[in-house]
Coordinates of C-alpha atoms and ligand atoms in Angstrom, one line a residue:
M5 CA 0.0 0.0 0.0
I6 CA 1.2 3.5 -0.8
L7 CA 1.2 5.6 2.3
S8 CA 0.3 9.2 2.7
P9 CA 2.9 11.1 4.7
M10 CA 2.6 10.2 8.4
P11 CA -0.3 7.7 8.4
E12 CA -2.8 8.5 11.1
H13 CA -5.9 6.7 12.4
D14 CA -8.3 6.9 15.3
V15 CA -7.7 3.3 16.3
L16 CA -4.7 1.2 15.2
V17 CA -5.2 -2.5 15.8
V18 CA -1.9 -4.4 15.8
G19 CA -2.5 -8.1 15.1
A20 CA -4.9 -9.7 12.6
G21 CA -5.8 -12.9 14.3
L22 CA -9.3 -13.4 15.6
A23 CA -8.9 -10.9 18.5
G24 CA -7.5 -8.2 16.2
M25 CA -10.1 -8.7 13.5
R26 CA -13.0 -8.7 15.9
A27 CA -11.7 -5.6 17.6
A28 CA -11.2 -3.8 14.3
I29 CA -14.8 -4.6 13.1
E30 CA -16.2 -3.3 16.4
A31 CA -14.2 -0.2 16.4
Q32 CA -15.4 0.6 12.9
R33 CA -19.0 -0.1 14.0
E34 CA -18.4 2.6 16.7
G35 CA -17.6 5.1 14.0
A36 CA -13.8 5.1 14.3
D37 CA -11.4 5.3 11.4
V38 CA -9.6 2.0 12.0
A39 CA -6.5 0.3 10.5
L40 CA -5.3 -3.3 11.1
M41 CA -1.6 -4.1 11.0
S42 CA 0.0 -7.5 10.9
K43 CA 3.4 -9.0 10.5
V44 CA 2.0 -11.7 8.4
Y45 CA -0.9 -11.7 5.9
P46 CA -4.0 -11.8 8.2
V47 CA -5.2 -15.3 7.5
R48 CA -1.8 -16.7 8.3
S49 CA -2.2 -15.6 12.0
H50 CA -2.0 -18.4 14.5
S51 CA -5.7 -18.4 15.1
N52 CA -5.8 -20.2 11.8
A53 CA -4.2 -23.2 13.5
A54 CA -6.9 -23.7 16.2
Q55 CA -8.3 -27.1 15.9
G56 CA -10.8 -28.3 18.5
G57 CA -13.5 -25.7 18.9
I58 CA -15.0 -22.8 20.8
N59 CA -17.0 -22.9 24.0
A60 CA -20.5 -21.6 24.9
A61 CA -23.3 -22.8 27.1
L62 CA -25.9 -23.0 24.3
S63 CA -27.5 -26.4 24.7
E64 CA -30.5 -27.4 26.8
G65 CA -29.5 -28.2 30.4
D66 CA -26.3 -26.1 30.2
S67 CA -26.0 -22.6 31.7
W68 CA -23.6 -19.8 31.7
E69 CA -23.1 -20.3 35.4
S70 CA -21.9 -23.9 34.8
H71 CA -19.5 -22.7 32.1
A72 CA -18.2 -19.9 34.4
Y73 CA -17.8 -22.3 37.3
D74 CA -15.9 -24.8 35.2
T75 CA -13.6 -22.0 34.1
V76 CA -13.0 -20.8 37.6
K77 CA -12.2 -24.3 38.8
G78 CA -10.0 -24.9 35.7
S79 CA -8.1 -21.7 36.5
D80 CA -7.3 -23.1 40.0
Y81 CA -9.2 -20.0 41.4
L82 CA -6.7 -17.6 39.9
G83 CA -9.1 -16.3 37.2
D84 CA -10.9 -13.0 37.9
Q85 CA -14.5 -14.1 38.4
D86 CA -16.0 -10.8 37.1
A87 CA -14.2 -11.3 33.8
I88 CA -15.1 -15.0 33.7
E89 CA -18.8 -14.2 34.2
I90 CA -18.7 -11.9 31.2
L91 CA -16.9 -14.5 29.1
A92 CA -19.5 -17.2 29.9
R93 CA -22.5 -14.8 29.6
E94 CA -21.5 -13.4 26.3
A95 CA -20.4 -16.7 24.8
P96 CA -23.8 -17.9 23.3
A97 CA -24.3 -14.6 21.4
A98 CA -20.8 -14.7 20.2
I99 CA -21.3 -18.2 18.6
V100 CA -24.6 -17.1 17.1
E101 CA -22.9 -14.0 15.6
L102 CA -20.1 -16.2 14.1
E103 CA -22.7 -18.5 12.6
N104 CA -24.5 -15.5 11.2
F105 CA -21.2 -14.3 9.7
G106 CA -21.1 -17.6 7.9
V107 CA -19.1 -20.1 10.0
A108 CA -20.4 -23.5 9.0
F109 CA -20.3 -25.2 12.4
N110 CA -20.8 -29.0 12.5
R111 CA -24.5 -29.9 13.2
D112 CA -26.0 -32.9 14.9
E113 CA -28.5 -35.3 13.4
H114 CA -31.4 -32.9 14.2
G115 CA -29.7 -30.1 12.3
R116 CA -28.8 -28.2 15.5
L117 CA -25.3 -26.9 16.3
G118 CA -23.3 -30.0 17.4
S119 CA -21.0 -29.9 20.3
R120 CA -18.3 -32.1 21.8
F121 CA -16.9 -32.5 25.3
F122 CA -13.6 -30.7 26.1
G123 CA -11.4 -31.0 29.2
G124 CA -12.6 -29.8 32.6
A125 CA -16.2 -29.2 31.3
E126 CA -19.4 -30.5 32.9
H127 CA -21.3 -30.3 29.6
A128 CA -20.5 -30.8 26.0
R129 CA -20.3 -27.2 25.0
T130 CA -17.5 -27.0 22.5
Y131 CA -18.7 -26.0 19.0
F132 CA -16.5 -26.9 16.1
V133 CA -15.9 -27.2 12.5
G134 CA -14.2 -30.7 12.1
D135 CA -10.7 -30.2 13.6
F136 CA -10.0 -27.0 11.8
T137 CA -12.3 -24.6 13.7
G138 CA -9.8 -21.7 13.8
Q139 CA -9.3 -21.7 10.1
A140 CA -13.1 -21.8 9.5
I141 CA -13.7 -18.8 11.8
L142 CA -10.7 -16.7 10.8
H143 CA -11.5 -16.9 7.1
V144 CA -15.1 -15.9 7.7
M145 CA -14.0 -13.0 9.9
F146 CA -11.6 -11.9 7.2
E147 CA -14.6 -11.8 4.7
Q148 CA -16.2 -9.4 7.2
L149 CA -13.1 -7.2 7.1
L150 CA -13.2 -7.1 3.3
K151 CA -16.9 -6.4 3.3
H152 CA -16.4 -3.4 5.6
G153 CA -13.5 -2.2 3.6
L154 CA -11.1 -1.9 6.5
T155 CA -7.6 -0.6 5.9
T156 CA -5.0 -3.2 6.5
Y157 CA -1.2 -3.0 6.6
D158 CA 0.0 -6.5 5.8
E159 CA 3.6 -7.6 6.6
W160 CA 4.4 -4.6 8.7
F161 CA 6.4 -5.5 11.8
V162 CA 5.8 -3.2 14.9
T163 CA 9.1 -2.5 16.6
Q164 CA 8.1 0.2 19.1
L165 CA 5.1 1.8 20.9
V166 CA 5.2 5.6 20.8
K167 CA 3.9 8.1 23.4
D168 CA 3.0 11.7 23.5
D169 CA 4.5 14.2 26.0
Q170 CA 1.9 13.2 28.7
G171 CA 3.1 9.5 28.4
A172 CA -0.1 8.3 26.6
V173 CA 0.4 5.7 23.8
R174 CA -0.4 7.5 20.5
G175 CA 1.0 5.2 17.8
V176 CA 3.7 2.8 16.8
V177 CA 6.9 2.6 14.8
A178 CA 6.7 -0.3 12.3
L179 CA 9.0 -1.9 9.7
D180 CA 7.6 -2.4 6.2
M181 CA 9.0 -5.8 5.7
K182 CA 8.5 -5.5 1.9
S183 CA 10.8 -2.5 1.6
G184 CA 12.7 -2.4 4.9
R185 CA 11.6 1.1 5.6
L186 CA 10.5 2.3 9.0
E187 CA 7.4 4.4 9.4
L188 CA 5.8 6.3 12.3
F189 CA 2.0 5.6 12.6
R190 CA 0.0 8.0 14.7
A191 CA -3.2 6.9 16.4
K192 CA -5.5 8.1 19.2
A193 CA -5.7 4.5 20.6
V194 CA -3.7 1.4 19.9
V195 CA -5.1 -2.1 20.4
F196 CA -2.6 -4.9 20.8
A197 CA -3.9 -8.3 19.6
T198 CA -0.5 -9.7 18.9
G199 CA -1.1 -13.3 20.1
G200 CA 1.0 -15.7 22.2
M201 CA 4.7 -16.3 22.9
G202 CA 4.9 -20.1 22.4
R203 CA 8.2 -20.0 20.7
V204 CA 10.0 -18.9 23.8
Y205 CA 9.9 -22.6 24.4
E206 CA 11.2 -25.4 22.1
P207 CA 9.3 -27.3 21.0
S208 CA 5.9 -25.6 21.0
T209 CA 2.6 -26.2 19.3
N210 CA 2.7 -22.5 18.3
A211 CA 3.5 -21.2 14.9
L212 CA 7.1 -19.8 14.4
I213 CA 5.5 -16.3 14.3
C214 CA 4.3 -16.6 18.0
T215 CA 7.1 -14.7 19.5
G216 CA 5.2 -12.5 22.0
D217 CA 6.2 -9.2 20.3
G218 CA 3.3 -7.2 21.7
M219 CA 3.7 -8.4 25.2
A220 CA 7.4 -7.5 25.1
L221 CA 6.8 -4.1 23.5
A222 CA 4.1 -3.2 26.1
Y223 CA 6.3 -4.5 28.9
R224 CA 9.3 -2.4 27.9
A225 CA 7.0 0.6 27.4
G226 CA 6.0 0.3 31.1
A227 CA 2.8 -1.8 31.0
N228 CA 2.2 -4.4 33.7
L229 CA 2.4 -8.1 32.8
L230 CA 0.3 -10.5 34.8
D231 CA 0.8 -14.2 35.8
M232 CA 3.6 -14.8 33.4
E233 CA 4.6 -18.0 35.2
M234 CA 1.3 -19.6 34.1
V235 CA 2.5 -21.4 30.9
Q236 CA 0.2 -24.2 29.6
F237 CA 1.6 -27.5 28.6
H238 CA -0.9 -29.3 26.4
P239 CA -1.1 -33.1 27.1
T240 CA -1.1 -34.3 23.6
T241 CA 1.6 -32.9 21.4
L242 CA 3.3 -35.2 18.8
K243 CA 6.5 -36.9 19.6
G244 CA 9.3 -35.2 17.8
N245 CA 8.2 -31.9 16.4
G246 CA 5.7 -31.1 19.1
A247 CA 2.7 -30.4 16.8
L248 CA -0.6 -30.3 18.5
L249 CA -3.1 -33.2 18.4
S250 CA -6.2 -31.4 19.6
E251 CA -8.1 -32.2 22.7
A252 CA -10.9 -32.9 20.3
A253 CA -9.4 -36.4 20.1
R254 CA -10.0 -37.0 23.8
G255 CA -13.3 -35.1 23.5
E256 CA -14.4 -37.8 20.9
G257 CA -13.3 -40.5 23.3
A258 CA -9.6 -41.2 22.8
Y259 CA -7.7 -42.9 25.7
L260 CA -4.2 -42.2 27.1
L261 CA -2.2 -45.4 27.8
N262 CA 1.2 -46.1 29.5
K263 CA 3.6 -48.8 28.4
D264 CA 1.5 -51.4 30.2
G265 CA -1.6 -50.4 28.3
E266 CA -3.1 -49.0 31.4
R267 CA -5.4 -45.9 31.3
F268 CA -3.3 -44.2 34.0
M269 CA -5.7 -41.2 34.3
K270 CA -7.9 -43.3 36.6
K271 CA -5.3 -42.8 39.3
T272 CA -5.5 -39.0 39.3
A273 CA -8.9 -38.1 37.8
P274 CA -11.2 -41.1 38.3
N275 CA -14.3 -39.1 37.2
K276 CA -13.1 -37.1 34.2
M277 CA -10.3 -39.4 33.2
E278 CA -8.6 -38.1 30.0
L279 CA -10.9 -35.1 30.1
A280 CA -9.6 -33.6 33.4
S281 CA -8.2 -30.1 32.9
R282 CA -4.9 -29.8 31.0
D283 CA -2.6 -29.1 33.9
V284 CA -3.8 -32.2 35.6
V285 CA -3.5 -34.5 32.6
S286 CA 0.0 -33.1 31.6
R287 CA 1.3 -33.7 35.1
A288 CA -0.1 -37.3 35.2
E289 CA 1.6 -38.0 31.9
Q290 CA 4.9 -36.5 33.1
V291 CA 4.8 -38.7 36.2
E292 CA 4.3 -41.8 34.1
I293 CA 7.2 -40.8 31.9
N294 CA 9.5 -39.9 34.8
E295 CA 8.7 -43.1 36.7
G296 CA 9.5 -45.4 33.7
R297 CA 6.0 -46.2 32.6
G298 CA 6.3 -44.2 29.4
V299 CA 7.2 -45.3 25.9
D300 CA 10.4 -43.6 24.8
G301 CA 9.7 -40.3 26.6
C302 CA 6.0 -40.3 25.6
V303 CA 2.7 -41.9 26.5
L304 CA 0.2 -43.3 23.9
L305 CA -3.0 -41.7 22.6
D306 CA -5.3 -44.4 21.4
M307 CA -8.1 -43.7 19.0
R308 CA -8.5 -47.1 17.3
H309 CA -11.8 -47.8 19.0
L310 CA -13.4 -44.6 17.6
G311 CA -13.4 -46.2 14.1
A312 CA -12.4 -45.0 10.7
E313 CA -15.6 -43.2 9.9
L314 CA -15.6 -40.9 12.9
I315 CA -11.9 -40.3 12.6
L316 CA -12.1 -39.3 8.9
E317 CA -15.1 -37.1 9.5
R318 CA -14.2 -35.3 12.8
L319 CA -10.4 -35.7 13.2
P320 CA -8.9 -35.6 9.7
Q321 CA -6.2 -33.1 10.5
I322 CA -5.0 -35.1 13.5
R323 CA -4.8 -38.2 11.4
E324 CA -2.8 -36.4 8.7
L325 CA -0.4 -34.9 11.3
A326 CA 0.4 -38.3 12.8
L327 CA 0.7 -39.9 9.4
E328 CA 2.9 -37.2 7.9
F329 CA 5.3 -36.6 10.7
L330 CA 5.5 -40.1 12.4
G331 CA 4.1 -42.4 9.8
V332 CA 1.5 -43.5 12.3
D333 CA -2.1 -44.1 11.1
I334 CA -4.3 -43.4 14.1
I335 CA -7.1 -45.6 12.6
H336 CA -4.8 -48.6 13.2
E337 CA -2.2 -47.6 15.8
P338 CA -1.9 -45.5 19.0
V339 CA 0.3 -42.4 18.5
P340 CA 3.1 -41.3 20.9
V341 CA 2.4 -38.0 22.6
R342 CA 3.8 -35.9 25.4
P343 CA 3.1 -32.6 27.2
G344 CA 4.3 -29.6 25.2
M345 CA 4.2 -25.8 25.5
H346 CA 0.9 -24.6 24.1
Y347 CA -0.4 -21.4 25.6
Q348 CA 0.5 -18.4 27.8
M349 CA -2.3 -17.7 30.4
G350 CA -0.5 -14.6 31.5
G351 CA 0.1 -11.4 29.4
I352 CA -0.5 -7.7 29.3
K353 CA -2.7 -6.8 32.2
A354 CA -6.1 -5.7 30.8
D355 CA -9.5 -5.0 32.3
V356 CA -12.7 -6.3 30.9
E357 CA -12.8 -3.4 28.4
G358 CA -9.2 -4.2 27.2
R359 CA -7.7 -1.2 29.0
T360 CA -4.1 -1.8 30.0
T361 CA -2.1 0.1 32.6
L362 CA -0.8 2.4 29.9
D363 CA -3.1 5.2 28.8
G364 CA -4.1 4.8 25.2
L365 CA -3.1 1.1 24.9
F366 CA -5.7 -1.6 24.8
A367 CA -5.0 -5.4 24.6
A368 CA -7.1 -8.4 23.7
G369 CA -6.7 -12.1 22.9
E370 CA -3.7 -14.3 23.9
C371 CA -1.4 -11.3 24.4
A372 CA -3.7 -10.0 27.1
C373 CA -4.4 -11.2 30.7
V374 CA -8.0 -10.2 31.6
S375 CA -7.7 -12.7 33.5
V376 CA -10.2 -15.4 32.5
H377 CA -7.8 -18.4 32.4
G378 CA -5.9 -17.8 35.7
G379 CA -3.6 -20.7 36.4
N380 CA -4.9 -23.0 33.7
R381 CA -7.0 -22.3 30.6
L382 CA -9.7 -24.7 29.6
G383 CA -9.6 -25.9 26.0
A384 CA -11.8 -23.9 23.6
N385 CA -12.0 -20.9 26.0
S386 CA -9.3 -19.1 24.1
L387 CA -11.0 -18.7 20.7
L388 CA -14.0 -17.5 22.8
E389 CA -11.8 -15.0 24.6
T390 CA -10.6 -13.5 21.3
V391 CA -14.1 -12.7 20.1
V392 CA -15.7 -11.7 23.4
F393 CA -12.8 -9.5 24.6
G394 CA -11.7 -8.5 21.1
R395 CA -15.2 -6.9 20.6
R396 CA -15.0 -5.2 23.9
A397 CA -11.5 -3.8 23.4
G398 CA -12.5 -2.5 19.9
R399 CA -15.5 -0.7 21.3
A400 CA -13.6 0.8 24.2
A401 CA -10.7 1.9 22.1
A402 CA -13.1 3.6 19.6
Q403 CA -15.0 5.4 22.5
Y404 CA -11.7 6.4 24.0
A405 CA -10.5 7.8 20.7
K406 CA -13.5 10.1 20.6
S407 CA -12.4 11.6 23.9
V408 CA -8.8 12.6 22.9
G409 CA -7.5 15.2 20.5
A410 CA -5.3 14.6 17.5
P411 CA -2.3 12.4 18.4
R412 CA 0.9 14.5 18.9
V413 CA 4.0 12.4 18.8
S414 CA 7.5 13.5 17.9
E415 CA 9.4 12.4 14.8
A416 CA 12.2 11.6 17.2
W417 CA 10.6 8.2 17.9
L418 CA 11.2 7.3 14.3
R419 CA 14.7 8.7 14.2
D420 CA 15.7 6.8 17.3
E421 CA 14.3 3.5 15.9
E422 CA 16.1 4.1 12.6
R423 CA 19.4 4.5 14.5
F424 CA 18.7 1.4 16.5
I425 CA 18.0 -0.7 13.4
A426 CA 21.1 0.8 11.7
S427 CA 23.2 -0.2 14.8
L428 CA 22.0 -3.8 14.4
F429 CA 23.2 -3.8 10.8
D430 CA 26.6 -2.4 11.9
R431 CA 27.4 -5.1 14.3
P432 CA 30.4 -7.2 13.3
P433 CA 29.8 -10.9 12.5
G434 CA 29.2 -12.6 15.9
E435 CA 26.5 -14.7 17.5
R436 CA 23.7 -16.3 15.4
A437 CA 20.1 -15.6 16.4
A438 CA 18.9 -19.1 15.6
A439 CA 21.5 -20.7 18.0
L440 CA 20.4 -18.4 20.9
R441 CA 16.8 -19.0 20.2
L442 CA 17.3 -22.8 20.4
E443 CA 19.2 -22.6 23.6
M444 CA 16.6 -20.3 25.1
G445 CA 13.7 -22.7 24.1
Q446 CA 15.4 -25.8 25.3
T447 CA 16.3 -24.1 28.6
M448 CA 12.7 -23.1 29.2
T449 CA 11.3 -26.5 28.4
R450 CA 13.8 -28.2 30.7
D451 CA 13.8 -25.8 33.7
V452 CA 10.5 -24.0 33.4
G453 CA 8.3 -26.9 32.2
V454 CA 5.5 -29.1 33.6
F455 CA 7.4 -29.5 37.0
R456 CA 9.7 -26.8 38.4
T457 CA 12.1 -26.5 41.2
G458 CA 13.8 -23.4 42.8
E459 CA 17.2 -24.8 41.6
G460 CA 16.1 -25.3 38.0
L461 CA 14.5 -21.9 37.9
E462 CA 17.6 -20.2 39.2
S463 CA 19.6 -22.1 36.5
A464 CA 17.2 -20.8 33.9
R465 CA 17.5 -17.3 35.2
R466 CA 21.3 -17.4 34.8
T467 CA 21.1 -18.9 31.3
I468 CA 18.6 -16.3 30.1
A469 CA 20.7 -13.5 31.6
E470 CA 23.7 -14.8 29.6
L471 CA 21.7 -15.2 26.5
K472 CA 20.5 -11.6 26.8
E473 CA 24.1 -10.5 27.0
R474 CA 25.0 -12.6 24.0
W475 CA 22.0 -11.0 22.1
E476 CA 24.0 -7.7 22.2
R477 CA 26.5 -9.5 19.9
V478 CA 24.0 -11.1 17.5
S479 CA 24.7 -9.9 14.0
V480 CA 22.4 -9.4 11.0
G481 CA 24.3 -11.2 8.3
D482 CA 21.8 -10.3 5.5
K483 CA 22.4 -6.7 4.7
G484 CA 19.5 -6.4 2.3
R485 CA 16.4 -4.4 3.0
V486 CA 13.7 -6.4 1.2
F487 CA 12.0 -9.1 3.3
N488 CA 15.0 -9.3 5.6
T489 CA 13.8 -12.1 7.8
N490 CA 17.2 -12.2 9.4
L491 CA 16.6 -8.8 10.9
V492 CA 13.1 -9.7 12.0
S493 CA 14.3 -12.8 13.8
V494 CA 16.9 -10.7 15.7
L495 CA 14.1 -8.3 16.8
E496 CA 11.8 -11.2 17.7
L497 CA 14.6 -12.9 19.7
R498 CA 15.1 -9.7 21.8
N499 CA 11.3 -9.8 22.6
M500 CA 11.4 -13.5 23.5
L501 CA 14.4 -13.1 25.8
D502 CA 12.6 -10.3 27.7
L503 CA 9.6 -12.5 28.1
A504 CA 11.6 -15.6 29.1
E505 CA 13.2 -13.5 31.8
A506 CA 9.7 -12.3 33.0
V507 CA 8.4 -15.9 33.0
V508 CA 11.3 -17.2 35.0
A509 CA 11.2 -14.2 37.5
S510 CA 7.5 -14.7 38.0
A511 CA 8.0 -18.5 38.5
I512 CA 10.7 -17.9 41.1
F513 CA 8.5 -15.4 42.9
R514 CA 5.4 -17.7 43.2
T515 CA 6.4 -20.1 46.0
E516 CA 3.4 -22.4 45.7
S517 CA 1.9 -24.8 43.2
R518 CA -1.3 -23.7 41.4
G519 CA -2.7 -24.5 38.0
A520 CA 0.1 -25.0 35.4
H521 CA 2.7 -23.7 37.9
A522 CA 3.8 -26.9 39.7
R523 CA 6.8 -26.5 42.0
L524 CA 8.3 -29.7 43.5
D525 CA 9.8 -27.6 46.3
Y526 CA 6.4 -26.0 47.1
P527 CA 4.0 -28.7 46.1
K528 CA 0.8 -27.3 47.7
R529 CA -1.5 -24.6 46.7
D530 CA -1.2 -21.8 49.3
D531 CA -4.4 -19.7 49.3
A532 CA -3.3 -17.9 52.5
N533 CA -0.4 -16.3 50.7
W534 CA -0.8 -16.8 47.0
L535 CA -4.5 -16.3 46.0
V536 CA -3.1 -13.3 44.1
H537 CA -1.9 -12.3 40.7
T538 CA 1.8 -11.9 40.0
V539 CA 2.5 -8.5 38.6
C540 CA 5.7 -8.1 36.6
R541 CA 7.1 -4.7 35.7
H542 CA 10.1 -3.9 33.5
T543 CA 12.9 -1.9 35.1
A544 CA 16.5 -1.2 34.1
A545 CA 17.6 -3.6 36.8
G546 CA 15.4 -6.4 35.5
P547 CA 11.8 -7.6 36.3
E548 CA 10.2 -6.1 39.4
L549 CA 7.6 -8.4 41.0
S550 CA 4.5 -7.6 43.1
T551 CA 1.0 -9.0 43.6
M552 CA -2.6 -7.8 43.2
P553 CA -5.8 -9.4 44.4
V554 CA -7.9 -11.9 42.5
V555 CA -11.5 -10.8 42.0
I556 CA -13.9 -13.3 43.6
T557 CA -17.6 -12.8 43.0
R558 CA -19.4 -16.0 44.0
W559 CA -17.1 -19.1 43.9
E560 CA -14.9 -19.5 47.0
P561 CA -11.8 -21.5 46.4
E562 CA -12.1 -25.3 46.9
E563 CA -9.8 -28.2 46.4
R564 CA -9.9 -29.4 42.8
H565 CA -11.0 -32.9 41.9
Y566 CA -11.7 -34.3 38.5
Ligands
LIG898 C1 -2.1 -25.4 17.2 C2 -3.1 -24.6 18.1 C3 -4.4 -25.0 18.2 C4 -5.3 -24.3 19.0 N1 -6.6 -24.8 19.2 C5 -7.5 -24.1 19.9 C6 -8.8 -24.4 20.0 O1 -9.3 -25.4 19.4 N2 -9.7 -23.7 20.7 C7 -9.3 -22.6 21.4 O2 -10.1 -21.9 22.0 N3 -8.0 -22.2 21.3 C8 -7.1 -22.9 20.6 N4 -5.8 -22.5 20.5 C9 -5.4 -21.2 21.1 C10 -5.9 -20.0 20.2 O3 -5.9 -20.4 18.9 C11 -5.1 -18.8 20.3 O4 -4.9 -18.4 21.7 C12 -5.8 -17.6 19.7 O5 -6.2 -18.0 18.3 C13 -5.0 -16.4 19.6 O6 -5.6 -15.4 18.9 P1 -5.1 -13.9 18.8 O7 -6.0 -13.2 17.9 O8 -4.9 -13.4 20.2 O9 -3.6 -14.0 18.2 P2 -3.1 -14.7 16.8 O10 -4.1 -15.4 16.0 O11 -1.8 -15.4 17.2 O12 -2.7 -13.4 16.0 C14 -1.6 -12.6 16.3 C15 -1.4 -11.5 15.3 O13 -0.5 -10.5 15.7 C16 0.3 -10.1 14.7 N5 1.6 -9.7 15.2 C17 2.3 -10.3 16.2 N6 3.5 -9.6 16.4 C18 3.4 -8.5 15.6 C19 4.3 -7.4 15.3 N7 5.5 -7.3 16.0 N8 4.0 -6.5 14.4 C20 2.8 -6.7 13.7 N9 1.9 -7.7 13.9 C21 2.3 -8.6 14.8 C22 0.4 -11.4 13.8 O14 0.8 -11.1 12.5 C23 -1.0 -11.9 13.9 O15 -1.8 -11.3 13.0 C24 -4.9 -23.2 19.7 C25 -3.6 -22.7 19.5 C26 -2.7 -23.4 18.8 C27 -1.3 -22.9 18.7

């Protein structure tokens, strides 16, 4: 796109996954001049990879209260209950809206929307399109964008948030990846919908683009991050490359077996078995593996009894993944799986309208922490979060934009960023970004994984600190300007290292076990001291940790059983 000098909008949404698209549509409905910016072409956003489905209490006998309670319990009581109530109450209308937009959800034999069971849920309330739900929704949402003629800046990489003299966020500096040019974008309000940070770990179910840029940019600009220690390990990721095999498999009835062919979940979750919440199932698997009852570092996911017809109709992508990468046909054989990094429950602290702790900056989707997932997200609640809170953030940003004058930001932001990028090109040949990225990812998986110890976390802290130092010597070998992915990967690595540091610091800080944060040296949940969010702030001396209260409306903490 040819730009007018100094592009300016009322609302600039960064991130074109489901949260960003939904926010942009809503901001435009509110009358704002909106633009949507993304480092990849919009439909390549990670939302596209979502497989299993999206939750809502829509069926007879189900209720929003039941959905909310399951979510609160799943969060190990760390989720804010006011936000969870909104998520569950607004879910049915959100699904109906998607279906009206044109999402062809699966239907049951009566022609009604069909649902499947997902982990930690008392009712079958996950609505789906085969096992490619995210793609189905994202493409339909993209049609809505086109229909509304929204301005998009595709393949622009945001490198910096910019502020006015009062310290309010009033735009971004972004790199046009096609030309290598930097540009200053002014906006009355900025919405970050920049997705997750899965690639801080190696392996991860997340796309290679999930590098947490927005979280890191907001953090360095002074926004609070919340509950960064709460990293979800999904129970069924493929042996080897760590690709996701959706919970839809267990929702349709798949078993988990150890090397003796035993359904070991009966020991930890006799009622829900394989459909206990993800933190519970991942820990149970890891115990089997650690105690020698695994199969070559994995356990087995068995779908043979579901039959070819169901597998081909409802789980075709899972079959293809296992076949392509391991040569295993799930119709005839069980497939080796293990817990793998999947989701960041924490993120940029945002209220139920998407407002962050920085004036002018809003956040929604996986980059935000509202917090509806607390210590552990239930499967299929994330797609829901993107549309429910994407809509709210878009609306709030548009209303906010009406209340402020034209954005005034100095060109100095652009010049500073240009100097910084030039300094990266000027570095002499030195460290390679890919090598550092791998070391970071493997360190995080080893020391900040399903089970954690003070010793392991301290070791991770030292390694990440060393890697941050080494990043200062990473060189950009490719001196070209056009689609310089080498440069982008160096910038992404910087973001990931800051987030890795925040995750480790938060995990050291929380001396209890809750949700996905399981410390062998503090094995119990400690409500007396830790029924609080972890707040992480960026300072020159490193992450600064504090706490803030959890909002409890009606569900007092209880011990969790599944
Ligand atoms: C394999 C997989 C399967 C999943 N399955 C499910 C499921 O079945 N149900 C469910 O509820 N959840 C699922 N999840 C989780 C869910 O898909 C995600 O949490 C959700 O889609 C995130 O949406 P988002 O809009 O926040 O971000 P994303 O869809 O990740 O989009 C992020 C956007 O930000 C842009 N961006 C990032 N950094 C920059 C930058 N520096 N400059 C410019 N743009 C930038 C990207 O280009 C992209 O457009 C799954 C996740 C994975 C990885």
